[in-house]
CSV table of C-alpha atoms in Angstrom, one decimal:
chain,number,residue,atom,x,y,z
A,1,UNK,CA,0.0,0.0,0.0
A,2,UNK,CA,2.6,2.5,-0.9
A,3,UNK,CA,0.5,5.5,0.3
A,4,UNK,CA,1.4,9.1,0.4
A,5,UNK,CA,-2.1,10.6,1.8
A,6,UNK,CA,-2.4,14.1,0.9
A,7,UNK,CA,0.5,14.6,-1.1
A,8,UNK,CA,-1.4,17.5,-2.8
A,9,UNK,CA,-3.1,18.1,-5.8
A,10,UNK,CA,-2.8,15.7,-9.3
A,11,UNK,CA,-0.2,16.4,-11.5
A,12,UNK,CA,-1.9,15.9,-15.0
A,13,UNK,CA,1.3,16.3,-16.5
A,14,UNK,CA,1.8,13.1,-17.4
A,15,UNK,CA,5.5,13.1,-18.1
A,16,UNK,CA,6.1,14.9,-14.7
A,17,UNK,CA,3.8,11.8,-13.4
A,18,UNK,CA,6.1,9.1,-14.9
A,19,UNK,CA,9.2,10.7,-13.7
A,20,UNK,CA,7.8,10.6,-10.2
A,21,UNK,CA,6.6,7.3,-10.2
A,22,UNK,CA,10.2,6.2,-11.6
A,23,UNK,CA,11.6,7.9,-8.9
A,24,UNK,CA,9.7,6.0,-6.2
A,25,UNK,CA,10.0,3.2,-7.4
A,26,UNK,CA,14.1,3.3,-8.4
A,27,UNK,CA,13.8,4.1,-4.5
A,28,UNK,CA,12.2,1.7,-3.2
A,29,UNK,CA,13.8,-0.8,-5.3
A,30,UNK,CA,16.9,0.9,-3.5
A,31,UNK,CA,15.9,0.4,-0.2
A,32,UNK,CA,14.6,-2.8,-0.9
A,33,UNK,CA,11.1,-1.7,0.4
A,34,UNK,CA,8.6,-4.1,0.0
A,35,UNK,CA,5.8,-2.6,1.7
A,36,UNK,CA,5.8,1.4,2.9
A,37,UNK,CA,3.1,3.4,4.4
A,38,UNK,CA,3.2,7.2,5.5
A,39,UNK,CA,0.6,8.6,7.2
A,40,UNK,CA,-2.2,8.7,9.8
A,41,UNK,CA,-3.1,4.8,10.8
A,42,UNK,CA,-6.4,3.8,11.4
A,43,UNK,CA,-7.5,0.0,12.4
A,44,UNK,CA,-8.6,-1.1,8.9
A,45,UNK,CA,-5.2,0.1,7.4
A,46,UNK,CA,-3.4,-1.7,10.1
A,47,UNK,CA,-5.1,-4.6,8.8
A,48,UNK,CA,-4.8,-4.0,5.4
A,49,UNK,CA,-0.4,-3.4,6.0
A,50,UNK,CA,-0.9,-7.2,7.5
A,51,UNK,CA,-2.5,-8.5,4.8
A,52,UNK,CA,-0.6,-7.5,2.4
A,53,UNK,CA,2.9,-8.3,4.0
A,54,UNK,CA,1.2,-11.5,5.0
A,55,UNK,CA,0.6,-12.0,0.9
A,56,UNK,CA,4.0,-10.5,0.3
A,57,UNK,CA,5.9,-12.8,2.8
A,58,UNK,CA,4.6,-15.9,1.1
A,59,UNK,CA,5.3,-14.7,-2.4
A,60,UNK,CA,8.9,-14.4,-1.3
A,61,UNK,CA,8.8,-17.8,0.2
A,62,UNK,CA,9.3,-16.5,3.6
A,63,UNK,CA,10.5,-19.6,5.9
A,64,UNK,CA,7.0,-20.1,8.0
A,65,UNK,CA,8.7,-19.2,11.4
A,66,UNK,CA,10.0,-15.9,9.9
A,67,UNK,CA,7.0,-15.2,8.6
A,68,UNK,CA,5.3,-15.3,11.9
A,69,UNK,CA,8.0,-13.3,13.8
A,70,UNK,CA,7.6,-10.5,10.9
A,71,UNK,CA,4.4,-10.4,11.5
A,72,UNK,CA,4.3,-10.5,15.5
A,73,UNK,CA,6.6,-7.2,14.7
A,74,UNK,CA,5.0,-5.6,12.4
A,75,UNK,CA,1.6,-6.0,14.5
A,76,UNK,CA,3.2,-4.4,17.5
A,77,UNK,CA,4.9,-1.9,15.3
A,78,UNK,CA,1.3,-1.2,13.8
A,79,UNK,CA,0.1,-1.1,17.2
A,80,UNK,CA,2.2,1.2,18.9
A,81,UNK,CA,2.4,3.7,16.2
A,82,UNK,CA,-1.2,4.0,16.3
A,83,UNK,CA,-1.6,3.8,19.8
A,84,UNK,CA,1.6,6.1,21.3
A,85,UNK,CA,-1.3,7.9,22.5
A,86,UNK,CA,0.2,11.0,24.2
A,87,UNK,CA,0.5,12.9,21.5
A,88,UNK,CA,-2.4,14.8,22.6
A,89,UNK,CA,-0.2,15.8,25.2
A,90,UNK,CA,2.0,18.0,22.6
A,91,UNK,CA,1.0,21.6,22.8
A,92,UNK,CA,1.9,22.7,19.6
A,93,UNK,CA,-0.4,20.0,18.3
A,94,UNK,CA,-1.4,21.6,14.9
A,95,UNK,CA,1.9,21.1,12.4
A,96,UNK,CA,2.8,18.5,11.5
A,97,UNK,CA,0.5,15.9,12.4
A,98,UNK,CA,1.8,14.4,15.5
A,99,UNK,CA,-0.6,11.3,14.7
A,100,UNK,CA,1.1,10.7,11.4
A,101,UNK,CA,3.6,7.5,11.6
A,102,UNK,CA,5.6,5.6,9.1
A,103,UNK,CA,5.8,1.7,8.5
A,104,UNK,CA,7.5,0.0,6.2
A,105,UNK,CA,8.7,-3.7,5.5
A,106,UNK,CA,11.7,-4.0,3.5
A,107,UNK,CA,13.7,-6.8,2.1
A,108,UNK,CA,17.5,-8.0,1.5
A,109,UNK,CA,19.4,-10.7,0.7
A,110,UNK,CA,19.0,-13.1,3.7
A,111,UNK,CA,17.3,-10.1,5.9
A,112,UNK,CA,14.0,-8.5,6.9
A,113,UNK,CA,13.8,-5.1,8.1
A,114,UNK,CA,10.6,-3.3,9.4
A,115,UNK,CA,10.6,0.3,9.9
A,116,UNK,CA,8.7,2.2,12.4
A,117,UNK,CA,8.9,5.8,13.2
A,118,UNK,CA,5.9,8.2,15.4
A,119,UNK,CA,5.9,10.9,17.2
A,120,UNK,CA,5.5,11.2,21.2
A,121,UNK,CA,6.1,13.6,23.5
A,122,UNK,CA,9.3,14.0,24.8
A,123,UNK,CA,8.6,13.1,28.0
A,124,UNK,CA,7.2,9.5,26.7
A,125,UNK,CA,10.7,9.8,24.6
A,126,UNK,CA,12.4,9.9,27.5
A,127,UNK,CA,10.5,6.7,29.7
A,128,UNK,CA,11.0,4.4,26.3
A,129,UNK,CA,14.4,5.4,25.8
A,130,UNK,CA,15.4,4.4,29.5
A,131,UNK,CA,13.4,1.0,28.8
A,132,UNK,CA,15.1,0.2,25.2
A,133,UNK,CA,18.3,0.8,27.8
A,134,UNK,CA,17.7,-1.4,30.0
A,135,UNK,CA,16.4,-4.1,27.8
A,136,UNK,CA,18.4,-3.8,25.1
A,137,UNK,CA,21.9,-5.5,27.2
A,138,UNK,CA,19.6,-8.1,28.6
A,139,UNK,CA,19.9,-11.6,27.7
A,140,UNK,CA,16.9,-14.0,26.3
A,141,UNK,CA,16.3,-15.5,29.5
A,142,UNK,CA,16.5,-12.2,31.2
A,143,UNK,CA,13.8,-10.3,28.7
A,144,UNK,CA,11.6,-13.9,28.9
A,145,UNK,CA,11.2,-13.4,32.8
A,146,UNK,CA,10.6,-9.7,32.6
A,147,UNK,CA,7.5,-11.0,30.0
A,148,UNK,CA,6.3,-13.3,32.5
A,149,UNK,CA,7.2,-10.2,35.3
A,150,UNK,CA,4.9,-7.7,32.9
A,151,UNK,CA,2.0,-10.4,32.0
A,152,UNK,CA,2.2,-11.9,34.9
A,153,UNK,CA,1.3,-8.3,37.0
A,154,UNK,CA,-1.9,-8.2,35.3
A,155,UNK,CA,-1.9,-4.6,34.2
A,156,UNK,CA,-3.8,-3.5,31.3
A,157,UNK,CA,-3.9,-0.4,30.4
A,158,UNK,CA,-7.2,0.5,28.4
A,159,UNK,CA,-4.8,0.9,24.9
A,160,UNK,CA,-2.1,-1.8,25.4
A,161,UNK,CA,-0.6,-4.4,27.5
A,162,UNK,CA,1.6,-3.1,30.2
A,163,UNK,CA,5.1,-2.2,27.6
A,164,UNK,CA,4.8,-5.8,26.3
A,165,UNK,CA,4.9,-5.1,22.8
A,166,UNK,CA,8.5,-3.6,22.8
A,167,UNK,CA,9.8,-6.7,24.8
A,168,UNK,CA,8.0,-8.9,22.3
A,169,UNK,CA,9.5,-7.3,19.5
A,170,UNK,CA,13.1,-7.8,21.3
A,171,UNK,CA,12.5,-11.4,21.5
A,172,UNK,CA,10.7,-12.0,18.2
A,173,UNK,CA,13.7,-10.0,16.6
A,174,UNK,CA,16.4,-11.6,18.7
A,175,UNK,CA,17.4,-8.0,19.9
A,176,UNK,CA,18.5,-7.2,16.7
A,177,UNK,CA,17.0,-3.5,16.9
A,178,UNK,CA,18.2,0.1,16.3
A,179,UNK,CA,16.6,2.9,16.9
A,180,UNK,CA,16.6,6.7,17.3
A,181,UNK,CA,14.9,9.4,19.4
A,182,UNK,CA,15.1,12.9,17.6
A,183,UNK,CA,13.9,16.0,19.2
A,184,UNK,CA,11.2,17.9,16.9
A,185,UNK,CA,10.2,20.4,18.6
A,186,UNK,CA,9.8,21.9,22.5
A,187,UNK,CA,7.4,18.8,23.4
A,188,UNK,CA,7.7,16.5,20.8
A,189,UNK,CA,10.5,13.8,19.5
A,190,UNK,CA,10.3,11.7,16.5
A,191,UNK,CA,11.2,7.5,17.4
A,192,UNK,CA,12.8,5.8,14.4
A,193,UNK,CA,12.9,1.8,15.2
A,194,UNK,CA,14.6,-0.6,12.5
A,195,UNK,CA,14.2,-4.1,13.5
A,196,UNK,CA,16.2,-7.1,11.5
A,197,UNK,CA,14.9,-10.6,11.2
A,198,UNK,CA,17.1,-12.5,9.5
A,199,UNK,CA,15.5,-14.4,6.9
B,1,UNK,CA,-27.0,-18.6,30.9
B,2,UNK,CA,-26.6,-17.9,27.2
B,3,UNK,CA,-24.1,-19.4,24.7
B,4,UNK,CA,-21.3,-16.4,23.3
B,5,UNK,CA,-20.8,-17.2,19.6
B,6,UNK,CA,-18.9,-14.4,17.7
B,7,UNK,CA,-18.1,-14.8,14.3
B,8,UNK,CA,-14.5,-14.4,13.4
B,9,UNK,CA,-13.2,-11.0,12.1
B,10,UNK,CA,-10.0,-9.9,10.3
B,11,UNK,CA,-8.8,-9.2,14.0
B,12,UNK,CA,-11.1,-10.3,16.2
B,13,UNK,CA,-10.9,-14.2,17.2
B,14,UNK,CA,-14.3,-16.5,16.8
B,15,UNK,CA,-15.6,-17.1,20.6
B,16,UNK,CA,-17.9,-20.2,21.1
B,17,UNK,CA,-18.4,-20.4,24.7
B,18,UNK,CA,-21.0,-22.9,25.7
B,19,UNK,CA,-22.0,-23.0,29.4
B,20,UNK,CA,-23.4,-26.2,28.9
B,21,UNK,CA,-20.8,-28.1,27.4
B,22,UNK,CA,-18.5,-26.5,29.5
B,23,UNK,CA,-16.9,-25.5,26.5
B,24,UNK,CA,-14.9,-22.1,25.4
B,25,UNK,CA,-13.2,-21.6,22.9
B,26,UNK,CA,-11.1,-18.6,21.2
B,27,UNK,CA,-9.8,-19.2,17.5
B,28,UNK,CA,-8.4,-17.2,14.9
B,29,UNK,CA,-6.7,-13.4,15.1
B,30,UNK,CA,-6.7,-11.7,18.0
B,31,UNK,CA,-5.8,-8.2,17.3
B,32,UNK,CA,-9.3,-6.3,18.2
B,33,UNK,CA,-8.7,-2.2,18.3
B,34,UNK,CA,-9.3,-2.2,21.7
B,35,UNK,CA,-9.2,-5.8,23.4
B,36,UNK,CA,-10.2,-4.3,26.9
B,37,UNK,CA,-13.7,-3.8,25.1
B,38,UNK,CA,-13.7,-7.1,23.5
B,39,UNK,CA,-12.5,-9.3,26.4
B,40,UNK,CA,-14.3,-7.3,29.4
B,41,UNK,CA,-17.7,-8.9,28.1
B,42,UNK,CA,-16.2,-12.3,27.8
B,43,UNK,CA,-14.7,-12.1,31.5
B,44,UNK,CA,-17.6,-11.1,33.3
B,45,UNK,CA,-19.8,-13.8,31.1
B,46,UNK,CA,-17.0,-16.1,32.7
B,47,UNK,CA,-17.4,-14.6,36.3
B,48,UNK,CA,-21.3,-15.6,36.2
B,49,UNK,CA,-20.6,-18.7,35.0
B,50,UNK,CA,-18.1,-19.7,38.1
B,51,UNK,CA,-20.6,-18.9,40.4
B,52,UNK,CA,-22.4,-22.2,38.9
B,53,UNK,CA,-20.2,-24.2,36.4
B,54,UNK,CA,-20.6,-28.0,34.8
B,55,UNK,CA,-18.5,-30.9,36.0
B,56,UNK,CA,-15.4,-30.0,33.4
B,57,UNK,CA,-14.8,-27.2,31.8
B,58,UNK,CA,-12.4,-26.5,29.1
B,59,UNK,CA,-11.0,-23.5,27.4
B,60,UNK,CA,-9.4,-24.4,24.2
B,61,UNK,CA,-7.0,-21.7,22.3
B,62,UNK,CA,-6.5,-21.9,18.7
B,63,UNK,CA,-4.4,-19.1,17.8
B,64,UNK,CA,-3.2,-17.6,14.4
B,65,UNK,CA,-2.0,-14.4,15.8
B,66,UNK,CA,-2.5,-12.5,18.5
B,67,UNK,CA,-1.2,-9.1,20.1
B,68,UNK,CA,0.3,-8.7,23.3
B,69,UNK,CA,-2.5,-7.1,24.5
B,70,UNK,CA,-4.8,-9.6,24.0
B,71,UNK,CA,-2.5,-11.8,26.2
B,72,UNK,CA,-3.0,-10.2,29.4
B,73,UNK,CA,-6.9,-10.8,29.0
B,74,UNK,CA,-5.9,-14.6,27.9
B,75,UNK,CA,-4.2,-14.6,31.1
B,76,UNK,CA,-7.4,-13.3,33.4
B,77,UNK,CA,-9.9,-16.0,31.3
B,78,UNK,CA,-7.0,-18.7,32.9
B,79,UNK,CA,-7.0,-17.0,35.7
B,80,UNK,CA,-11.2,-17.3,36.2
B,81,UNK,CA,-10.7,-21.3,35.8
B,82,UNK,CA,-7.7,-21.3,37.7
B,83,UNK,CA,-10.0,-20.2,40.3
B,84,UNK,CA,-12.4,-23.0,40.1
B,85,UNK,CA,-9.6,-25.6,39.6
B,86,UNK,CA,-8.2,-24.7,43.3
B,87,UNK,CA,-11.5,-25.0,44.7
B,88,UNK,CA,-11.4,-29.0,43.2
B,89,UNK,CA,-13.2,-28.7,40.0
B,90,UNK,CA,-12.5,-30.3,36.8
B,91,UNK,CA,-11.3,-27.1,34.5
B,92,UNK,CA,-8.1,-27.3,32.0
B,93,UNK,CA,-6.5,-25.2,29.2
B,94,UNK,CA,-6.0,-26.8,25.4
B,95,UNK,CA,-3.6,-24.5,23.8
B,96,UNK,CA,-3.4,-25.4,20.0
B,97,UNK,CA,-0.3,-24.2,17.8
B,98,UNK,CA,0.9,-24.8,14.3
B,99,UNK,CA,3.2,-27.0,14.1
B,100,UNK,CA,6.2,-24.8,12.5
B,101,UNK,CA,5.0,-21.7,14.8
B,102,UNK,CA,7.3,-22.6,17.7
B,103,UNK,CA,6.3,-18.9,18.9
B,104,UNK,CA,2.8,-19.8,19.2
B,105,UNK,CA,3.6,-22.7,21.1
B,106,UNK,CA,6.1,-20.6,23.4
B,107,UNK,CA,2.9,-18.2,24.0
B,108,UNK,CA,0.7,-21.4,25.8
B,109,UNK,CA,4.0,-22.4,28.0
B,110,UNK,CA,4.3,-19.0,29.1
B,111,UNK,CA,1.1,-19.2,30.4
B,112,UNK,CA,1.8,-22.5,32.0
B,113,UNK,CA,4.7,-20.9,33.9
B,114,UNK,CA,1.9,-18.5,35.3
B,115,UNK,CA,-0.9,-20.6,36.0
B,116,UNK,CA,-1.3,-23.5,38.5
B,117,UNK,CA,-4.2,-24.8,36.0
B,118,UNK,CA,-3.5,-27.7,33.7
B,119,UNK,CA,-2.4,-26.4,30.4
B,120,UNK,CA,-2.1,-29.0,27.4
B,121,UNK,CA,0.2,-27.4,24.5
B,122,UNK,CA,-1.2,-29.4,21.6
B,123,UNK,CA,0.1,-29.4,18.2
B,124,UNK,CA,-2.8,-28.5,15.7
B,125,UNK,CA,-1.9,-32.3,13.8
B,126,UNK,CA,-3.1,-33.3,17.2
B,127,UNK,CA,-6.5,-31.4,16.9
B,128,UNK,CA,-9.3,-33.8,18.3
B,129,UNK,CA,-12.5,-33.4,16.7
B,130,UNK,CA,-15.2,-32.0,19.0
């Protein structure tokens, strides 16, 4: 679902069209981006993004259990982005559109990588950075008990499940994250998470 | 006490809980928008039926995905036949996986790590017919 919502007015040029459409797709073809979406996520496009890497996945003969863990990621990914919530908290709330978010699934030789960037507020910035911290060092048996620790304390908060998705994308991913906080503005910071599953 | 059947959704899981049969049972995705609204009318259908429950009763997982907060509400479903099972009832957990989803199957022995109840990890070539 390459999507760029609003990305203004039709060109009817259609030269100028073709060049652009080159042009995205020479970079995508770059990146090795299978799957790319920019923009504000709502439920049925989370869905759609899962379908269509699920479709995707098994076109590229995607061994089963990698298929799975992609798309355990991608759904928390999906999830998260959608669901970082405290935007609302970010005063200057009109430009650009805190809500907006990208993900993106991309492909190389012997390698998955899904993309996630979203805005929060810095002050959530801040908390998820300290968590990535701490988990990031931790072995697999360490990050498995702190699961059972989070699951097992029964919190629910009324959007998620008590910061279980980021330890559940460590251990689907075997750790094998990078990610990025960038400061956009007095409240707000931009997360950038790339997450490799080795095919 | 009435039956809960929901049909299956693109990311909600079919339910078929039977208070009869002693039989409940979540299959499919589970990735609602907002799985405190979909599993808080499931849990307190299960709280009623405690207070006056068959012989056996069985809840029976069979998972495609699922997000992580769907798990914590899997949890509290164990947790309300966990509850009989202590006070000497019959009550168990079927947990159904692929067999090449080793994730899946992971998923029901983490919740046998946090539930006294009997928890069967079954391979899905295992499936009995109801």
């Amino acid at each position: 679902m390459t999507s760029q919502p609003n990305s203004g007015p039709i060109n009817t040029e259609s030269m100028k069209d073709s060049v652009a459409a080159l042009r995205h797709y020479q970079a995508m073809q770059q990146e090795g981006l299978i799957i790319s979406y920019c923009g504000t996520l709502t439920h049925e496009l989370m869905t759609t993004f899962l379908q269509l890497a699920d479709t995707k996945l098994k076109e590229l003969q995607a061994a089963k259990r990698k298929q799975k863990n992609i798309i355990n990621v991608l759904i928390e990914c999906l999830q998260n982005a959608m669901f970082h919530g405290d935007v609302a908290l970010i005063e200057d709330n009109a430009e650009p559109n805190y809500k907006s978010c990208l993900v993106a699934l991309g492909h190389e030789t012997g390698e998955f990588y899904i993309y996630a960037g979203n805005y929060l507020s810095r002050k959530a910035a801040q908390v998820l950075k300290e968590k990535l911290q701490a988990m990031l060092p931790m072995t697999s048996e360490q990050l498995h008990d702190l699961y059972l620790t989070q699951l097992g304390s029964g919190e629910i908060s009324a959007k998620g499940g008590a910061g279980l998705g980021i330890i559940r994308i460590l251990r689907e991913s075997n750790q094998q994250i990078t990610y990025s906080f960038r400061d956009v503005s007095k409240d707000a910071a931009f997360f950038s998470l790339q997450v490799k599953i080795l095919a | 006490m009435e039956k809960i059947i929901l049909e299956a959704t693109s990311t909600t899981p079919r339910i078929f809980f039977d208070p009869e049969a002693g039989y409940f049972e979540i299959s499919g995705k589970s990735l609602p928008e907002n799985s405190f609204e979909f599993y808080k009318p499931l849990l307190d259908w299960m709280e009623v039926y405690s207070e006056n429950p068959v012989s056996q009763s069985a809840l029976v997982f069979k998972l495609e995905y699922f997000n992580t907060s769907s798990t914590s509400h899997f949890l509290r479903l164990i947790k309300r036949l966990e509850k009989l099972y202590t006070e000497g009832r019959s009550a168990a957990v079927q947990w159904y996986y692929d067999d090449e989803d080793e994730d899946m199957k992971e998923a029901g022995e983490d919740f046998k790590l946090l539930s006294k109840l009997p928890i069967q990890i079954l391979s899905r070539g295992q499936e009995l017919t109801a």
